Coordinates of C-alpha atoms (C1' of nucleotides) in Angstrom, one line a residue:
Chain A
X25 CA -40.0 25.4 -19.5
X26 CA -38.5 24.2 -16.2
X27 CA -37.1 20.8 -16.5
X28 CA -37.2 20.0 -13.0
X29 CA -39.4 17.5 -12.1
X30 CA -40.8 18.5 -8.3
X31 CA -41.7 21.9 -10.0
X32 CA -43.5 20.7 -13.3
X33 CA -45.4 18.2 -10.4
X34 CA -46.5 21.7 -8.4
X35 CA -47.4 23.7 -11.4
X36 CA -49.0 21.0 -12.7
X37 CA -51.4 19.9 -9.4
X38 CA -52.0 24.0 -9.3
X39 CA -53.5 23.7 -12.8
X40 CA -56.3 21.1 -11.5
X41 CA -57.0 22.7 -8.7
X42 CA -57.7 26.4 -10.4
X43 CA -59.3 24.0 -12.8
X44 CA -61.6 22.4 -10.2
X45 CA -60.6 19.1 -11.1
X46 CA -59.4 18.6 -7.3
X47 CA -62.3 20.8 -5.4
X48 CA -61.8 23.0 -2.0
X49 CA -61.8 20.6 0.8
X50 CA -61.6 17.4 -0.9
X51 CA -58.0 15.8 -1.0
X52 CA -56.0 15.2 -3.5
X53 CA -54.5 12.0 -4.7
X54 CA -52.3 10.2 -2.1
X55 CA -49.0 10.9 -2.4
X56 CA -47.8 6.8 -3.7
X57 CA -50.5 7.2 -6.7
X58 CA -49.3 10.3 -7.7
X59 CA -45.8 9.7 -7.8
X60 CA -47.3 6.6 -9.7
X61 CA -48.7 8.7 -12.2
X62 CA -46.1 11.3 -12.3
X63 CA -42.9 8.7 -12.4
X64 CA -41.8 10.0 -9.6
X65 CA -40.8 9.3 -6.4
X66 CA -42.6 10.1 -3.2
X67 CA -40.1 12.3 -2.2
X68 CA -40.5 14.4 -5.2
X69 CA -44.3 14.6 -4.9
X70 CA -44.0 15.7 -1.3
X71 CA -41.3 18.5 -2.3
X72 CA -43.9 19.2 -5.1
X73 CA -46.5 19.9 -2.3
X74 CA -44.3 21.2 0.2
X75 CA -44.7 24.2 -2.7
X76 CA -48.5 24.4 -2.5
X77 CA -48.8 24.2 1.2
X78 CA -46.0 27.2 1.2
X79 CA -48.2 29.0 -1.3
X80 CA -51.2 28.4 1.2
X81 CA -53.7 26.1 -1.7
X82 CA -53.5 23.1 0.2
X83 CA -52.9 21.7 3.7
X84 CA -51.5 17.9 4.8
X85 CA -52.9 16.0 7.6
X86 CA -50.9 13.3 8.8
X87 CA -52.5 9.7 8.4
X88 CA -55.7 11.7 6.5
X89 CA -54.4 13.0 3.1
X90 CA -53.7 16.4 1.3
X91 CA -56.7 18.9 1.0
X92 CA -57.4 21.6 -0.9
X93 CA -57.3 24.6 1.2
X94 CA -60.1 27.6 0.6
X95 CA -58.7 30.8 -0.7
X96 CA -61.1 33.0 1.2
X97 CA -59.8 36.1 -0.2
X98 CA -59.8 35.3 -3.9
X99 CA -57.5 37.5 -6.2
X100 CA -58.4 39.3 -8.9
X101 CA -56.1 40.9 -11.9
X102 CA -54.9 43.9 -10.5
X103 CA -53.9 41.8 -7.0
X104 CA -50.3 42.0 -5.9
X105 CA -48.8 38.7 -4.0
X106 CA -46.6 39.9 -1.7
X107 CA -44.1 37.3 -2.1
X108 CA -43.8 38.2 -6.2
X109 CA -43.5 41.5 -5.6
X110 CA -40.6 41.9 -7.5
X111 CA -41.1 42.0 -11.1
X112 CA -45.2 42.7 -11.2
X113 CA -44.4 42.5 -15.6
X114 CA -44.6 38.7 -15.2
X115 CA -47.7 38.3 -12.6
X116 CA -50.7 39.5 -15.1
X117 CA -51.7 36.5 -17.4
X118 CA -52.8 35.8 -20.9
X119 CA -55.7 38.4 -20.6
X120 CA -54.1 41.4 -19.8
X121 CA -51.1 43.0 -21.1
X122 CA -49.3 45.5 -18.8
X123 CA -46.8 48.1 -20.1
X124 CA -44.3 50.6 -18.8
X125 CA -44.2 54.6 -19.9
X126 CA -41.2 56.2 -18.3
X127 CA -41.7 59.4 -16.7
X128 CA -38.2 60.2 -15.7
X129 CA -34.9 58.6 -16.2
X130 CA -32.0 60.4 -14.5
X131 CA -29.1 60.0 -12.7
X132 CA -27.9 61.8 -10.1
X133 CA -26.1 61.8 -6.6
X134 CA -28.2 60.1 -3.9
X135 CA -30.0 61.8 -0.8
X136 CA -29.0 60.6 2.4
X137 CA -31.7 58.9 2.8
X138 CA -31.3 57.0 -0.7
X139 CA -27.3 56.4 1.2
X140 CA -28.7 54.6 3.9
X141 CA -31.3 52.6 2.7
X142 CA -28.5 51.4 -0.3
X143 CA -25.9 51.4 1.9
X144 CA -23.8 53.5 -0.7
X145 CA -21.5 56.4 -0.6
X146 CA -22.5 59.8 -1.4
X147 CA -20.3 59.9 -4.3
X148 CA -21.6 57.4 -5.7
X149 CA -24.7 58.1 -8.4
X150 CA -27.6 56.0 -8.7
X151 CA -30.1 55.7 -11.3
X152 CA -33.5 58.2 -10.5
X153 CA -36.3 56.1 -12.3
X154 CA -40.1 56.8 -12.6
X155 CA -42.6 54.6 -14.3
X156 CA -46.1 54.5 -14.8
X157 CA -47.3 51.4 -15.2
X158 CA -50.5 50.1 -17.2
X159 CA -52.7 47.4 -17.2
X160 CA -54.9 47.4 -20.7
X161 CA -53.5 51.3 -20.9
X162 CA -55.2 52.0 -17.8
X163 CA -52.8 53.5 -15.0
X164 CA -52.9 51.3 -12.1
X165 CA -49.7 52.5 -10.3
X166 CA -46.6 54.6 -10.6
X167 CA -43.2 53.5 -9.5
X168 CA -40.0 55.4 -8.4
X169 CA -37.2 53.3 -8.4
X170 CA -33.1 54.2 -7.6
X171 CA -30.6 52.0 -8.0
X172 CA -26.9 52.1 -7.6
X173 CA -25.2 52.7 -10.9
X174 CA -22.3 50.9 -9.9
X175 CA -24.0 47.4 -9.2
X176 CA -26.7 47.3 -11.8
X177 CA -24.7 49.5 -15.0
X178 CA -25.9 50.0 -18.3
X179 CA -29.6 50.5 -18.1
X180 CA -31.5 51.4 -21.3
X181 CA -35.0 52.4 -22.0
X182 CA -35.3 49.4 -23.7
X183 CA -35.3 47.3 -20.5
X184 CA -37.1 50.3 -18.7
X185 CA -40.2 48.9 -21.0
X186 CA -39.5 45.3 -19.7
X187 CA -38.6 44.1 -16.7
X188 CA -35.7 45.5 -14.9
X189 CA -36.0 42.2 -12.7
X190 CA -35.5 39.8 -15.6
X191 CA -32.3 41.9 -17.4
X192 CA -31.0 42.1 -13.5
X193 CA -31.3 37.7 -13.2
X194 CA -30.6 37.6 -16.5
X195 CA -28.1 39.5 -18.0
X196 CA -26.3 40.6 -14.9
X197 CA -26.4 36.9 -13.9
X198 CA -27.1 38.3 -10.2
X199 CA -28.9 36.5 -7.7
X200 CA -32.1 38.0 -5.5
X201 CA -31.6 37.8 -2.0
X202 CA -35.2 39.8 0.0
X203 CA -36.4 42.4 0.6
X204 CA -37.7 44.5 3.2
X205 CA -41.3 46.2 2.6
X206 CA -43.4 48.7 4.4
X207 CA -47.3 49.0 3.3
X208 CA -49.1 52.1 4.0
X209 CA -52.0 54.1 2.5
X210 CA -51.0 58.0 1.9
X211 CA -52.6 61.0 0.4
X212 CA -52.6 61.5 -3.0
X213 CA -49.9 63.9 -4.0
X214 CA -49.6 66.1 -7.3
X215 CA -47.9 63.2 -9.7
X216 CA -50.5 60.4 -8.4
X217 CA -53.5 63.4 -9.4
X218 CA -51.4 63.5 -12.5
X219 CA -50.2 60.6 -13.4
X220 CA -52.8 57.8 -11.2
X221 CA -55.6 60.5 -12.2
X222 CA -56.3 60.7 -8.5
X223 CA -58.9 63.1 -7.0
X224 CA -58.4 64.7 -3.9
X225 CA -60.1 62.7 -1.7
X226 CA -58.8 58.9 -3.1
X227 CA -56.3 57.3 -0.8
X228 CA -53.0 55.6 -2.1
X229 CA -51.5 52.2 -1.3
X230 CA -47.6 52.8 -0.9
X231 CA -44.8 50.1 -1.3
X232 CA -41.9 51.1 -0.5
X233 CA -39.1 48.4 -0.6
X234 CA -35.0 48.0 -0.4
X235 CA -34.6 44.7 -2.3
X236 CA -31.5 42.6 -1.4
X237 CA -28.9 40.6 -3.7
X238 CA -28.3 37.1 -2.0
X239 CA -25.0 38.3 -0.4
X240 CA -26.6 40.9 1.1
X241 CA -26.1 43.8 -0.9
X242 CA -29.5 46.3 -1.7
X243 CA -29.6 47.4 -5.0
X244 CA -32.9 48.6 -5.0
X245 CA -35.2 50.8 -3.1
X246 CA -38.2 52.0 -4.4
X247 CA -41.2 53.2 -3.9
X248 CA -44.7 51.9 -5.6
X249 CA -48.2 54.0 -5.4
X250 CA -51.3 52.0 -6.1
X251 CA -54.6 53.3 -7.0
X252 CA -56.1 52.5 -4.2
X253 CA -59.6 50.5 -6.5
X254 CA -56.8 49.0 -8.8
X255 CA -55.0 46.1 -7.0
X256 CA -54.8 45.1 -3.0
X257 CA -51.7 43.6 -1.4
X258 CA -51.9 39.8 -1.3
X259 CA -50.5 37.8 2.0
X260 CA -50.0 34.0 2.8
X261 CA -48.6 33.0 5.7
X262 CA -48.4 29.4 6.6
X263 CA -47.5 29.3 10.6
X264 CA -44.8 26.3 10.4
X265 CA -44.6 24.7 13.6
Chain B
X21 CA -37.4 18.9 22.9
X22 CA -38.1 17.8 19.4
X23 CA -37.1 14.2 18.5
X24 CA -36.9 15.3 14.8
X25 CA -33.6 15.4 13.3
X26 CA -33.6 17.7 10.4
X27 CA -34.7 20.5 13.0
X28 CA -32.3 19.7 15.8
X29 CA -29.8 20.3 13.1
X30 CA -31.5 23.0 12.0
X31 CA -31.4 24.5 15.5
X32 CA -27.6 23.4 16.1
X33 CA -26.7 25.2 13.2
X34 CA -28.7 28.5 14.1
X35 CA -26.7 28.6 17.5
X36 CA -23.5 28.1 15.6
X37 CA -24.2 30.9 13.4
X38 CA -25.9 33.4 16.0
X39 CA -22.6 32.6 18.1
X40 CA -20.2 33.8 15.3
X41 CA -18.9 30.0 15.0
X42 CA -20.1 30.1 11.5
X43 CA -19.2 33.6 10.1
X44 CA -21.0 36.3 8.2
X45 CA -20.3 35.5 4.1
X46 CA -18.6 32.8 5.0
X47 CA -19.1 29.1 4.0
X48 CA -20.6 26.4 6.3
X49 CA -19.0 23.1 6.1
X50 CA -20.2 21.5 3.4
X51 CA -23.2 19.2 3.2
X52 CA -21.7 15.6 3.0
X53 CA -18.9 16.7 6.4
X54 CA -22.2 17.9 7.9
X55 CA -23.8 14.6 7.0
X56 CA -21.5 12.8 8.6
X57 CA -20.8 15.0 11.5
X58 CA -24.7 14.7 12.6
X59 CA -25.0 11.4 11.4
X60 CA -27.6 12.1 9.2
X61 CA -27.9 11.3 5.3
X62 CA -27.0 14.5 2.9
X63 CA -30.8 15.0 2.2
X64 CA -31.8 15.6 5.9
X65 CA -29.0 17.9 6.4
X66 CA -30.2 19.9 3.4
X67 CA -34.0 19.8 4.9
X68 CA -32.2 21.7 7.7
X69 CA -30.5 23.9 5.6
X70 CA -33.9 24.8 3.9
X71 CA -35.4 25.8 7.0
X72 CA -32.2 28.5 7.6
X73 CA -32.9 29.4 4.0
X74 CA -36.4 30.8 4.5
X75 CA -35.9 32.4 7.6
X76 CA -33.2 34.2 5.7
X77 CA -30.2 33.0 7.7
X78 CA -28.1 31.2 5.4
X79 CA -28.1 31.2 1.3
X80 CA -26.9 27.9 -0.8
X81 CA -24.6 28.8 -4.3
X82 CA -24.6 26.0 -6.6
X83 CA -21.6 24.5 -6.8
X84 CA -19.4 26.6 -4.5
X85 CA -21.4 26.9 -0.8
X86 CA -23.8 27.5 1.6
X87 CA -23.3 30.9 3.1
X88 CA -24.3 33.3 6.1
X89 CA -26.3 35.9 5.0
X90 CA -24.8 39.4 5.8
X91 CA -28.1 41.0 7.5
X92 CA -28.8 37.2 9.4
X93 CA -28.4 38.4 12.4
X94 CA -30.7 41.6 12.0
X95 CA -33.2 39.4 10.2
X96 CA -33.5 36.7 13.4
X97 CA -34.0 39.9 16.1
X98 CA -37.3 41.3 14.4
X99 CA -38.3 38.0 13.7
X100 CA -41.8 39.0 14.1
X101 CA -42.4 39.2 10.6
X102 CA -46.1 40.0 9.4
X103 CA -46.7 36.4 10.0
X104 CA -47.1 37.9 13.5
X105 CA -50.1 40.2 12.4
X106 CA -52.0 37.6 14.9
X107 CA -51.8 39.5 18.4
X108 CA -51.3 43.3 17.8
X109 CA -51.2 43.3 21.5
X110 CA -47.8 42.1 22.0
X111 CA -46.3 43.9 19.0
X112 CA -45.4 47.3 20.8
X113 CA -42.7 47.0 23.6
X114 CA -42.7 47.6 27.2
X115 CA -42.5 52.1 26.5
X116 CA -46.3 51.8 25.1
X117 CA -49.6 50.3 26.4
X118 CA -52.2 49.3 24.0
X119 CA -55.8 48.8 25.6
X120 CA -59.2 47.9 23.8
X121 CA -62.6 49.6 23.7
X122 CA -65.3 47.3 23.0
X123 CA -67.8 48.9 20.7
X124 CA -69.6 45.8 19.5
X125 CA -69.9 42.5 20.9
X126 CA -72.9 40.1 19.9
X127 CA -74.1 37.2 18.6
X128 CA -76.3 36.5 15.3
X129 CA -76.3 34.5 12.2
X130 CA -74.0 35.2 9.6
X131 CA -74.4 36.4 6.2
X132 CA -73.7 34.7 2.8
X133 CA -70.5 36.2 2.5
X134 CA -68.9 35.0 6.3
X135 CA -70.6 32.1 5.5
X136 CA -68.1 31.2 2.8
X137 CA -65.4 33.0 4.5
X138 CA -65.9 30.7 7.2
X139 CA -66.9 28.2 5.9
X140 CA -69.9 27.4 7.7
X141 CA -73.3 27.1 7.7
X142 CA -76.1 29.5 7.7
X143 CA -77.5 28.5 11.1
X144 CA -74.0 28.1 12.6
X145 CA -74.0 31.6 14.6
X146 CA -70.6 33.8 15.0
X147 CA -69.9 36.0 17.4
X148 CA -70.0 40.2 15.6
X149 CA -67.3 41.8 17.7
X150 CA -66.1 45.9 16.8
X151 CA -63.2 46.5 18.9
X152 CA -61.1 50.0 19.0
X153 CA -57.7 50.0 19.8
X154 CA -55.7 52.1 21.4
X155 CA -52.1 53.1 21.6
X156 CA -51.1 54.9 24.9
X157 CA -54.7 55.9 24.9
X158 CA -55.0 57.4 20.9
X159 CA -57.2 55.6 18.8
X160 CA -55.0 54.2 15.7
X161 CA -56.6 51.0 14.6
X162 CA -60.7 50.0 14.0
X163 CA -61.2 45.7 14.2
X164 CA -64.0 44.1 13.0
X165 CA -63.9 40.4 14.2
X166 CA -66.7 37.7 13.3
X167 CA -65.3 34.1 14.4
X168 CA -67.9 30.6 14.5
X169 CA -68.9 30.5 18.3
X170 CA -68.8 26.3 17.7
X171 CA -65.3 27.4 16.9
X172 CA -64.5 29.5 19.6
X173 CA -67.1 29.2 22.7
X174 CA -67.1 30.9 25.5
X175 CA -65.3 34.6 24.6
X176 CA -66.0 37.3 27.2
X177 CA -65.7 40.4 27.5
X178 CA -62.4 40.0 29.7
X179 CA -61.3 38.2 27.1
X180 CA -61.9 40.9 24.5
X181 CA -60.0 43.4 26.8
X182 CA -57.1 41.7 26.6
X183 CA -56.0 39.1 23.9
X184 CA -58.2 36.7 22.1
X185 CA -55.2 34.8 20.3
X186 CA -53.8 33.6 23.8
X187 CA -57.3 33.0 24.6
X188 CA -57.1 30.7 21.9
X189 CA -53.6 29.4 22.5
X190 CA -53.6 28.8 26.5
X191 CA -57.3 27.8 26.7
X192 CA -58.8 26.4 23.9
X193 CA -55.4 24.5 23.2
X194 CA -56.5 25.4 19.3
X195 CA -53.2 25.5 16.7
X196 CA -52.6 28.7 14.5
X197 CA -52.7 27.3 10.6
X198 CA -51.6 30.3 8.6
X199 CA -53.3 33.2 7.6
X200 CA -54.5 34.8 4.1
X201 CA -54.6 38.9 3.9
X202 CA -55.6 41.3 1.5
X203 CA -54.2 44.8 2.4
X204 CA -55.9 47.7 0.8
X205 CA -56.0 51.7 1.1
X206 CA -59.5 52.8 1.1
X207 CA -61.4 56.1 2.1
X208 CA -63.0 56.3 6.0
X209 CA -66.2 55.6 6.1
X210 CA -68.3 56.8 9.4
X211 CA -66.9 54.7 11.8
X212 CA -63.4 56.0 10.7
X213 CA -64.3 59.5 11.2
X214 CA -66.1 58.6 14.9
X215 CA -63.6 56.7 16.3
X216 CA -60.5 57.1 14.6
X217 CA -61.5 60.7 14.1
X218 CA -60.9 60.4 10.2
X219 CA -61.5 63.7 8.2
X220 CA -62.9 63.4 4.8
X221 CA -59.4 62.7 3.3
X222 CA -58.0 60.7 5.3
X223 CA -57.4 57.7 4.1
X224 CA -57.5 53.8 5.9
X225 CA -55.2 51.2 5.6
X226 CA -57.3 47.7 6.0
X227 CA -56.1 44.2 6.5
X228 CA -58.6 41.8 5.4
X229 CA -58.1 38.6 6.9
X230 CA -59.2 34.6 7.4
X231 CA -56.9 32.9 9.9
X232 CA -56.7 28.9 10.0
X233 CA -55.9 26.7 12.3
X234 CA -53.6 24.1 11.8
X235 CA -55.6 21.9 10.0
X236 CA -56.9 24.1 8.1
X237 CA -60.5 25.2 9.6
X238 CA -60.7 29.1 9.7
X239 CA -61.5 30.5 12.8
X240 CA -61.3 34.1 12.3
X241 CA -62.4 36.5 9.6
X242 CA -61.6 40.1 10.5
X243 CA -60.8 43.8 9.1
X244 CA -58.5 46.0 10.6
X245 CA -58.9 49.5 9.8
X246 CA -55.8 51.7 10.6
X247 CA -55.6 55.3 10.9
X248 CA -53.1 56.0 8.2
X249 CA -50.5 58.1 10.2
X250 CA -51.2 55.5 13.1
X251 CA -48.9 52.7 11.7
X252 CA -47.6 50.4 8.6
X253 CA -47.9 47.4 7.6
X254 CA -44.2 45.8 7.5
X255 CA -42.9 42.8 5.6
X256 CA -39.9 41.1 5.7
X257 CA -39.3 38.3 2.8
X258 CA -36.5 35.7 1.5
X259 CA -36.6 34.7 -2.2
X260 CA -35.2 31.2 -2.3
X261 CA -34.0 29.8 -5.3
Chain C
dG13 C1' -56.2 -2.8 10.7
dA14 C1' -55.7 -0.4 6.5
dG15 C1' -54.3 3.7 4.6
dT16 C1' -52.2 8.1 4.9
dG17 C1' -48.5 11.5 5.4
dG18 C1' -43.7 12.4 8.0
dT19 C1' -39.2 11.2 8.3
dC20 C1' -34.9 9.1 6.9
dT21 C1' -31.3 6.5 4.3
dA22 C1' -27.7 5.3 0.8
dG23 C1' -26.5 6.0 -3.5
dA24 C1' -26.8 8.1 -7.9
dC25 C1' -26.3 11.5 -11.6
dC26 C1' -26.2 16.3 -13.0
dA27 C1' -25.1 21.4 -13.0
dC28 C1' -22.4 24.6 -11.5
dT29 C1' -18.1 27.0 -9.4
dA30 C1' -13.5 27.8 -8.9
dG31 C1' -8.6 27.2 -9.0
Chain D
dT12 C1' -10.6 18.8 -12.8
dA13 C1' -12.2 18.4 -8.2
dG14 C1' -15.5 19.8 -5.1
dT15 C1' -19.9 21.6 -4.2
dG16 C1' -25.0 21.9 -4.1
dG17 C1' -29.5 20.4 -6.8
dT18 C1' -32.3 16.7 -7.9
dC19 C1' -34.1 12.1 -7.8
dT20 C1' -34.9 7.2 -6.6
dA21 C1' -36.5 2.9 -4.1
dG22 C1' -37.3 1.3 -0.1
dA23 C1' -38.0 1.6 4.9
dC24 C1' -40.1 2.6 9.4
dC25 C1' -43.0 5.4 12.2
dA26 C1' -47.1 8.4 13.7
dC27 C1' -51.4 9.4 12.9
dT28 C1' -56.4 9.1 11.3
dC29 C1' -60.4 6.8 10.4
dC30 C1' -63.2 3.0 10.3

DNA sequence: GAGTGGTCTAGACCACTAG
DNA sequence: TAGTGGTCTAGACCACTCC
């Protein structure tokens, strides 16, 4: 898939140690017999686990070894990293299939709100989206999504179904940048009673995001309700000092 | 301060940019000048660039340059990013005054479940610590800390009052690690709706969380339960490719 | 002292961008 | 086509851990 070497080395120690073959608290190979049995160099294995410790499943102690580090809070399917936030279509594995019914596809003039956040002009329309998203056809969350016409055109319903994410990288050729997020837990409202078959009384996980293009430039802000018993928020944050 | 070179160029380039010598959208010099101009081979330099990349300062385009991001500046100001959960103390500025009431505060054995969480032993007691917190005296968040006493000795209730992360820090001389968090919306339960004066729907927003030390020991498992008008969770991420 | 990870170099080739 | 960043190597020295 990826020809590059320091990444087939990470996805390939990840295997073994979702595998068990390196166990939680043991340490791995050391780095020279890896690169040994990888052909690599050193330098290569280290950028290779520079990518675990980042993704918090191991931890290097200098002049000990590399050790696998215990996920205390394991994930399950319906888990959202925080850092693969954008396009969820790719996150749910072999098991589980996840697809899209669209609720509403407009476009329209922004709110001044929608302005700010996308740092557009009021004249300028933007693409009104809402999706309901599935995971085995069982709702899980419901996603409103605008976008400026102008720097993502020519959305279909056909890549509605996919991923927006991969015809954006893809297609458009253009290049993420961040995002900014805010988390919060909200009342159901009619749609989520609707749509997320919400009772009255069953809280909501909100995500509501402006994602950035590398230059700088948001071209998305949305707006995703969880079910608040189908998927958590996922955080790893090494402190790098 | 630092005798290693990839982060004094790191830094020296951060002061460059935060002082406008290096300009918004603009290219840096590129990598083999800056190579020479630090005396430093071209894959140091690019360690330092790496840094600038994931805190969101600088972005590298194949082939043409490595840029200042537009929003660099905003990004370094709240650089508190939820890597800074740690310490909801300091979080709010100088206009508001957070204080603690302690609810709970003993000692016992732990269960099965903060055994592995903790990963410690069944006779290894922890210290079971409910703590409400209070903005400008209104209740708006619920903690439930249980950390290894062999860990952590010594806590207080003076300590509990104000923060056990300096505690921690200036004391024990202990290193933060990194963190793993699960946040979730979920309904009150009867402690909600006692002290953060929950009504039936009301929902929480709870972070779940094991925080490490630097090699990798956790010290901390806790759940913070916040009053759902009382505060979001917010995120602030780079995607680096 | 032996073994480990952390840092660093000089040089190489490739992929991509841009004029 | 020239210039740029991306990847990779082989080898080196150092700092640290553990015995």
């Amino acid at each position: 898939m990826d020809m590059i070497k320091y990444k087939e080395i990470a996805n390939e120690l990840k295997q073994r140690i979702l595998a068990g073959t390196y166990k939680i608290g043991e340490p791995l190979p050391d780095q020279i017999n890896m690169a040994k049995e990888f052909n690599a160099s050193r330098v290569t294995v280290q950028k290779a686990l520079q990518i675990l410790a980042v993704e918090g499943l191991v931890y290097s102690k200098q002049g000990s070894g590399t050790y696998v580090r215990r996920n205390a809070l394991q994930l399950t399917e319906y888990d959202t990293r925080a850092d693969e936030y954008m396009g969820s279509t790719k996150k749910f594995g072999a098991y589980s299939k996840v697809t899209s019914k669209i609720i509403k596809f407009d476009v329209r003039f922004p709110t001044d709100d929608e302005c700010e956040k996308l740092m557009i002009e009021k004249s300028s329309p933007i693409y009104d989206i809402i999706r309901l998203r599935l995971l085995d056809d069982e709702p899980f969350a419901l996603e409103y999504t605008y976008m400026p016409i102008e720097i993502i055109p020519n959305i279909t319903e056909e890549i509605l179904y996919h991923s927006i994410y991969s015809y954006i990288k893809e297609e458009l050729k253009l290049v993420f940048g961040g995002a900014n997020r805010r988390i919060k837990a909200r009342k159901p409202d009619a749609y989520d009673k609707n749509f997320l078959e919400c009772e009255e009384v069953d809280p909501v996980l909100e995500v509501e995001q402006v994602v950035y293009l590398e230059n700088g430039i948001p071209f998305e802000y949305s707006r995703t309700r969880h079910r608040y018993d189908k998927g958590d928020i996922i955080l790893t944050s090494i402190h790098n000092n």
